[in-house]
Coordinates of N, CA, C and O in Angstrom, one line a residue:
Q17 N 89.2 110.0 114.8 CA 89.6 110.8 113.6 C 89.3 110.0 112.4 O 89.8 108.9 112.3
V18 N 88.6 110.6 111.5 CA 88.2 109.9 110.2 C 89.5 109.8 109.3 O 90.2 110.8 109.1
Q19 N 89.7 108.6 108.8 CA 90.8 108.4 107.9 C 90.3 107.6 106.7 O 89.5 106.7 106.8
L20 N 90.8 108.0 105.5 CA 90.6 107.2 104.3 C 92.0 106.7 103.8 O 92.9 107.6 103.7
V21 N 92.1 105.5 103.5 CA 93.3 104.9 103.1 C 93.1 104.1 101.8 O 92.4 103.2 101.8
E22 N 93.8 104.6 100.8 CA 93.8 103.9 99.5 C 94.8 102.8 99.4 O 95.9 102.9 100.0
S23 N 94.6 101.8 98.5 CA 95.6 100.8 98.2 C 95.2 100.3 96.8 O 94.2 100.5 96.3
G24 N 96.2 99.6 96.2 CA 96.0 98.9 95.0 C 96.6 99.5 93.8 O 96.5 99.0 92.7
G25 N 97.2 100.7 93.9 CA 97.9 101.3 92.8 C 99.1 100.5 92.3 O 99.5 99.6 93.0
G26 N 99.6 100.9 91.2 CA 100.8 100.2 90.7 C 101.1 100.6 89.3 O 100.5 101.6 88.7
S27 N 101.9 99.8 88.6 CA 102.3 100.0 87.2 C 101.7 98.9 86.4 O 101.7 97.7 86.8
V28 N 101.2 99.2 85.2 CA 100.5 98.3 84.3 C 100.7 98.7 82.9 O 100.9 99.9 82.7
Q29 N 100.7 97.8 82.0 CA 100.8 98.2 80.6 C 99.4 98.6 80.1 O 98.4 98.2 80.6
A30 N 99.4 99.3 79.0 CA 98.2 99.8 78.4 C 97.3 98.6 78.1 O 97.8 97.6 77.6
G31 N 96.0 98.7 78.3 CA 95.1 97.6 78.1 C 94.9 96.8 79.4 O 94.0 95.9 79.4
G32 N 95.7 97.0 80.4 CA 95.6 96.2 81.6 C 94.6 96.7 82.5 O 93.9 97.7 82.2
S33 N 94.5 96.1 83.7 CA 93.5 96.4 84.7 C 94.2 96.6 86.1 O 95.2 96.0 86.4
L34 N 93.6 97.4 86.9 CA 93.9 97.6 88.3 C 92.7 97.8 89.1 O 91.7 98.3 88.6
R35 N 92.7 97.4 90.4 CA 91.6 97.6 91.3 C 92.1 98.4 92.5 O 92.9 97.9 93.2
L36 N 91.5 99.6 92.7 CA 91.9 100.4 93.8 C 90.9 100.2 95.0 O 89.7 99.9 94.7
S37 N 91.3 100.2 96.2 CA 90.5 100.1 97.3 C 90.6 101.3 98.2 O 91.7 101.9 98.2
C38 N 89.6 101.6 98.9 CA 89.6 102.7 99.9 C 88.9 102.3 101.1 O 87.7 102.0 101.1
A39 N 89.6 102.3 102.2 CA 89.0 101.9 103.5 C 88.8 103.1 104.4 O 89.7 103.9 104.5
V40 N 87.6 103.2 105.0 CA 87.3 104.3 105.9 C 87.4 103.8 107.3 O 86.8 102.8 107.7
S41 N 88.1 104.6 108.2 CA 88.2 104.2 109.6 C 87.9 105.4 110.4 O 88.0 106.6 110.0
G42 N 87.7 105.2 111.7 CA 87.5 106.3 112.7 C 86.1 106.8 112.8 O 85.9 107.8 113.5
T43 N 85.2 106.1 112.2 CA 83.8 106.4 112.4 C 82.9 105.2 112.1 O 83.3 104.4 111.3
T44 N 81.7 105.2 112.7 CA 80.8 104.1 112.5 C 79.6 104.6 111.6 O 78.8 103.9 111.2
Y45 N 79.7 105.9 111.3 CA 78.6 106.5 110.4 C 78.9 106.2 109.0 O 80.0 106.4 108.5
R46 N 77.9 105.8 108.3 CA 78.0 105.6 106.8 C 78.2 106.9 106.1 O 77.5 107.9 106.4
T47 N 78.9 106.9 105.1 CA 79.1 108.1 104.2 C 77.8 108.3 103.5 O 76.9 107.5 103.3
Y48 N 77.6 109.6 103.0 CA 76.5 109.9 102.2 C 76.9 109.6 100.7 O 76.1 109.0 100.0
C49 N 78.1 109.8 100.4 CA 78.6 109.4 99.1 C 80.2 109.4 99.1 O 80.8 109.9 100.0
M50 N 80.7 108.7 98.1 CA 82.2 108.6 98.0 C 82.6 108.8 96.5 O 81.7 108.6 95.6
G51 N 83.8 109.1 96.3 CA 84.3 109.4 95.0 C 85.7 109.1 94.8 O 86.5 108.9 95.8
W52 N 86.1 109.0 93.6 CA 87.6 108.8 93.2 C 87.9 110.0 92.3 O 87.2 110.4 91.4
F53 N 89.1 110.6 92.6 CA 89.6 111.7 91.8 C 91.1 111.3 91.4 O 91.7 110.4 92.0
R54 N 91.6 112.0 90.4 CA 92.9 111.7 90.0 C 93.6 113.1 89.6 O 92.9 114.0 89.2
Q55 N 94.9 113.1 89.8 CA 95.6 114.3 89.4 C 97.0 113.9 88.8 O 97.8 113.2 89.4
A56 N 97.2 114.3 87.5 CA 98.4 114.0 86.8 C 99.3 115.2 87.0 O 98.8 116.4 87.2
P57 N 100.6 115.1 86.9 CA 101.5 116.2 87.0 C 101.2 117.3 86.1 O 101.0 117.1 84.9
G58 N 101.1 118.5 86.6 CA 100.8 119.7 85.8 C 99.3 119.8 85.4 O 99.0 120.8 84.6
K59 N 98.5 119.0 85.9 CA 97.1 119.0 85.5 C 96.2 119.2 86.7 O 96.6 118.9 87.8
E60 N 95.0 119.7 86.5 CA 94.0 119.9 87.6 C 93.5 118.5 88.1 O 93.5 117.6 87.3
R61 N 93.0 118.5 89.3 CA 92.4 117.2 89.8 C 91.1 117.0 89.1 O 90.3 117.9 88.9
E62 N 90.9 115.8 88.7 CA 89.7 115.4 87.9 C 88.9 114.3 88.6 O 89.5 113.3 89.1
G63 N 87.6 114.4 88.7 CA 86.8 113.4 89.3 C 86.6 112.3 88.3 O 86.3 112.6 87.1
V64 N 86.7 111.0 88.7 CA 86.5 109.9 87.8 C 85.4 109.0 88.1 O 85.0 108.2 87.3
A65 N 84.9 109.0 89.3 CA 83.7 108.2 89.7 C 83.1 108.6 91.0 O 83.9 109.1 91.9
A66 N 81.8 108.5 91.1 CA 81.1 108.8 92.4 C 80.1 107.7 92.6 O 79.5 107.2 91.7
I67 N 79.8 107.5 93.9 CA 78.7 106.5 94.2 C 78.0 107.0 95.5 O 78.6 107.5 96.4
Y68 N 76.7 107.0 95.5 CA 75.9 107.3 96.6 C 75.7 106.1 97.5 O 75.4 105.0 97.0
T69 N 76.0 106.2 98.7 CA 75.9 105.0 99.6 C 74.6 104.4 99.7 O 74.5 103.2 99.6
D70 N 73.5 105.2 99.8 CA 72.2 104.6 99.8 C 71.7 104.5 98.3 O 71.6 105.5 97.6
G71 N 71.5 103.3 97.9 CA 71.0 103.1 96.5 C 72.1 102.7 95.6 O 71.8 102.0 94.6
G72 N 73.3 103.2 95.8 CA 74.4 102.8 95.0 C 74.5 103.4 93.6 O 75.1 102.9 92.7
S73 N 73.8 104.5 93.4 CA 73.9 105.2 92.1 C 75.3 105.6 91.8 O 76.0 106.1 92.7
T74 N 75.7 105.4 90.6 CA 77.1 105.8 90.2 C 77.1 106.8 89.1 O 76.2 106.8 88.3
Y75 N 78.3 107.5 89.0 CA 78.4 108.5 88.0 C 79.9 108.5 87.5 O 80.8 108.4 88.3
Y76 N 80.1 108.8 86.2 CA 81.4 108.8 85.6 C 81.5 109.9 84.6 O 80.5 110.1 83.9
P77 N 82.6 110.5 84.4 CA 82.8 111.3 83.2 C 83.0 110.5 82.0 O 83.4 109.3 82.1
D78 N 82.9 111.1 80.8 CA 83.0 110.4 79.6 C 84.4 109.8 79.4 O 84.5 108.8 78.7
S79 N 85.4 110.4 80.0 CA 86.8 109.9 79.8 C 87.0 108.5 80.4 O 87.9 107.9 79.9
V80 N 86.2 108.1 81.3 CA 86.4 106.8 81.9 C 85.2 105.9 81.8 O 85.2 104.7 82.1
K81 N 84.0 106.4 81.3 CA 82.8 105.6 81.3 C 83.0 104.4 80.4 O 83.5 104.4 79.3
G82 N 82.5 103.3 80.9 CA 82.7 102.0 80.2 C 84.0 101.3 80.6 O 84.1 100.1 80.2
R83 N 84.9 102.0 81.2 CA 86.2 101.4 81.5 C 86.4 101.2 83.1 O 87.0 100.3 83.5
F84 N 85.9 102.2 83.8 CA 86.0 102.3 85.2 C 84.7 101.9 85.9 O 83.6 102.3 85.4
T85 N 84.7 101.2 87.0 CA 83.5 100.8 87.8 C 83.8 101.1 89.2 O 84.7 100.5 89.8
I86 N 82.9 101.9 89.9 CA 83.0 102.1 91.3 C 82.0 101.2 92.0 O 80.9 101.0 91.5
S87 N 82.4 100.7 93.1 CA 81.5 99.9 93.9 C 81.8 100.1 95.4 O 82.8 100.8 95.7
Q88 N 81.0 99.5 96.2 CA 81.1 99.8 97.7 C 80.7 98.5 98.5 O 80.0 97.6 98.0
N89 N 81.3 98.5 99.6 CA 80.9 97.5 100.6 C 80.5 98.2 101.9 O 81.4 98.6 102.6
N90 N 79.2 98.4 102.0 CA 78.7 99.3 103.1 C 79.0 98.7 104.5 O 79.3 99.4 105.5
A91 N 79.1 97.3 104.5 CA 79.3 96.7 105.8 C 80.8 97.0 106.3 O 81.0 97.0 107.5
K92 N 81.7 97.2 105.3 CA 83.1 97.5 105.7 C 83.4 99.0 105.5 O 84.5 99.4 105.8
N93 N 82.4 99.8 105.1 CA 82.6 101.2 104.9 C 83.8 101.4 104.0 O 84.8 102.1 104.3
A94 N 83.7 100.7 102.9 CA 84.8 100.7 101.9 C 84.3 100.9 100.5 O 83.1 100.6 100.2
Q95 N 85.1 101.4 99.6 CA 84.8 101.5 98.2 C 85.9 101.0 97.4 O 87.0 100.9 97.8
Y96 N 85.6 100.7 96.1 CA 86.6 100.2 95.2 C 86.4 100.9 93.8 O 85.4 101.4 93.5
L97 N 87.5 100.9 93.1 CA 87.5 101.4 91.7 C 88.2 100.3 90.8 O 89.4 100.2 90.9
Q98 N 87.4 99.7 90.0 CA 87.9 98.7 89.1 C 88.2 99.5 87.8 O 87.3 100.1 87.2
M99 N 89.5 99.4 87.3 CA 89.9 100.1 86.1 C 90.3 99.1 85.1 O 91.3 98.4 85.3
N100 N 89.6 99.1 84.0 CA 89.9 98.2 82.9 C 90.4 99.0 81.7 O 90.1 100.2 81.6
S101 N 91.0 98.3 80.7 CA 91.4 98.9 79.5 C 92.1 100.2 79.7 O 91.9 101.3 79.1
L102 N 93.1 100.2 80.6 CA 93.8 101.3 81.0 C 94.6 101.9 79.9 O 95.2 101.2 79.0
K103 N 94.7 103.2 79.9 CA 95.5 104.0 78.8 C 96.6 104.8 79.5 O 96.5 105.1 80.7
P104 N 97.6 105.1 78.7 CA 98.7 105.9 79.3 C 98.2 107.2 79.9 O 98.7 107.7 80.9
E105 N 97.1 107.8 79.4 CA 96.6 109.0 79.9 C 95.8 108.9 81.2 O 95.4 109.8 81.8
D106 N 95.7 107.6 81.7 CA 95.1 107.4 83.0 C 96.1 107.5 84.1 O 95.8 107.4 85.3
T107 N 97.4 107.6 83.7 CA 98.5 107.8 84.7 C 98.3 109.0 85.5 O 98.1 110.1 85.0
A108 N 98.2 108.8 86.8 CA 98.0 109.9 87.8 C 98.0 109.3 89.2 O 98.1 108.1 89.4
M109 N 98.0 110.3 90.2 CA 97.8 109.9 91.5 C 96.3 109.8 91.7 O 95.6 110.8 91.4
Y110 N 95.8 108.8 92.3 CA 94.4 108.6 92.5 C 94.0 108.7 94.0 O 94.7 108.2 94.8
Y111 N 93.0 109.5 94.2 CA 92.5 109.8 95.6 C 91.1 109.4 95.8 O 90.2 109.5 95.0
C112 N 90.9 108.8 97.0 CA 89.6 108.5 97.5 C 89.1 109.7 98.3 O 89.8 110.3 99.0
A113 N 87.8 109.9 98.1 CA 87.2 111.1 98.8 C 85.8 110.7 99.3 O 85.2 109.8 98.8
A114 N 85.4 111.3 100.4 CA 84.1 111.0 101.0 C 83.4 112.2 101.5 O 84.0 113.2 101.9
S115 N 82.0 112.1 101.6 CA 81.2 113.2 102.2 C 80.2 112.5 103.1 O 79.6 111.5 102.7
W116 N 80.0 113.1 104.3 CA 79.0 112.6 105.2 C 77.8 113.6 105.2 O 76.9 113.5 106.0
V117 N 77.9 114.6 104.4 CA 76.9 115.7 104.4 C 75.7 115.3 103.5 O 75.9 115.2 102.2
Y118 N 74.5 115.2 104.0 CA 73.4 114.9 103.3 C 73.1 116.0 102.2 O 73.1 117.2 102.5
G119 N 72.8 115.5 101.0 CA 72.5 116.5 100.0 C 73.7 116.9 99.1 O 73.6 117.7 98.2
T120 N 74.9 116.4 99.5 CA 76.1 116.7 98.6 C 75.9 116.3 97.2 O 75.4 115.2 97.0
N121 N 76.2 117.2 96.3 CA 76.0 116.9 94.9 C 77.2 116.1 94.4 O 78.0 116.5 93.6
C122 N 77.3 114.8 94.8 CA 78.4 114.0 94.5 C 78.6 113.7 93.0 O 79.7 113.6 92.5
R123 N 77.5 113.6 92.3 CA 77.5 113.3 90.9 C 78.3 114.3 90.1 O 78.8 114.0 89.0
A124 N 78.3 115.5 90.6 CA 79.1 116.6 89.9 C 80.6 116.4 90.0 O 81.3 117.0 89.2
L125 N 81.0 115.6 90.9 CA 82.5 115.3 91.1 C 83.3 116.6 91.2 O 84.3 116.8 90.5
V126 N 82.8 117.5 92.0 CA 83.6 118.7 92.4 C 84.4 118.5 93.6 O 83.8 118.1 94.7
D127 N 85.7 118.6 93.6 CA 86.5 118.1 94.7 C 86.2 118.9 96.0 O 86.2 118.3 97.1
S128 N 85.8 120.2 95.9 CA 85.5 120.9 97.1 C 84.2 120.5 97.8 O 84.0 120.8 99.0
D129 N 83.4 119.6 97.2 CA 82.2 119.1 97.8 C 82.5 117.9 98.8 O 81.7 117.5 99.5
F130 N 83.7 117.4 98.7 CA 84.1 116.2 99.5 C 85.0 116.7 100.6 O 86.0 117.2 100.4
G131 N 84.6 116.4 101.8 CA 85.3 116.9 103.0 C 86.5 116.1 103.5 O 87.3 116.6 104.2
Y132 N 86.5 114.8 103.0 CA 87.6 113.9 103.5 C 88.3 113.2 102.4 O 87.6 112.8 101.4
W133 N 89.6 113.1 102.5 CA 90.4 112.6 101.4 C 91.5 111.6 102.0 O 91.9 111.8 103.1
G134 N 91.8 110.7 101.1 CA 92.9 109.8 101.4 C 94.2 110.5 100.9 O 94.2 111.6 100.4
Q135 N 95.3 109.7 101.1 CA 96.6 110.3 100.8 C 97.0 110.0 99.4 O 98.0 110.6 98.9
G136 N 96.3 109.2 98.7 CA 96.5 108.9 97.3 C 97.3 107.7 97.0 O 98.1 107.2 97.8
T137 N 97.1 107.1 95.8 CA 97.9 105.9 95.4 C 98.2 106.1 93.9 O 97.3 106.5 93.1
Q138 N 99.4 105.8 93.5 CA 99.9 106.1 92.2 C 99.5 105.0 91.2 O 99.7 103.8 91.5
V139 N 99.0 105.4 90.1 CA 98.7 104.5 89.0 C 99.5 105.0 87.8 O 99.5 106.1 87.4
T140 N 100.3 104.0 87.2 CA 101.2 104.4 86.1 C 100.9 103.3 85.0 O 101.0 102.1 85.2
V141 N 100.5 103.9 83.8 CA 100.1 103.0 82.7 C 101.2 103.3 81.6 O 101.3 104.4 81.1
S142 N 101.9 102.3 81.2 CA 102.9 102.4 80.1 C 102.3 101.9 78.8 O 101.5 101.0 78.7
S143 N 102.9 102.5 77.7 CA 102.4 102.2 76.4 C 103.2 101.0 75.8 O 104.2 100.6 76.3

């Protein structure tokens, strides 16, 4: 059974940094792509980063571009989200997501395109 497990969330002051990790277990097949999404109370889920396993191309929305960096360790089937210059508006539950389907349009960061999800890790940024 495929599982995605996030870690690394926590509380930080504005301007600080956090690094989230996502470990994939239950399969030896490499993902086609992976992504990070977030959801704040009362708001829709928003994609914040995507990475294609082959080649490592990455994509970000303008809201986090230049501050967030997604990376991967293919040998460990893991991905990471380095978040710098955090703002109070970055406060949300962050979710790791993955797709094993070739051709998934991961760069669009549409949550329904990702078939597997982690349980989420909370990030709180105080002003």
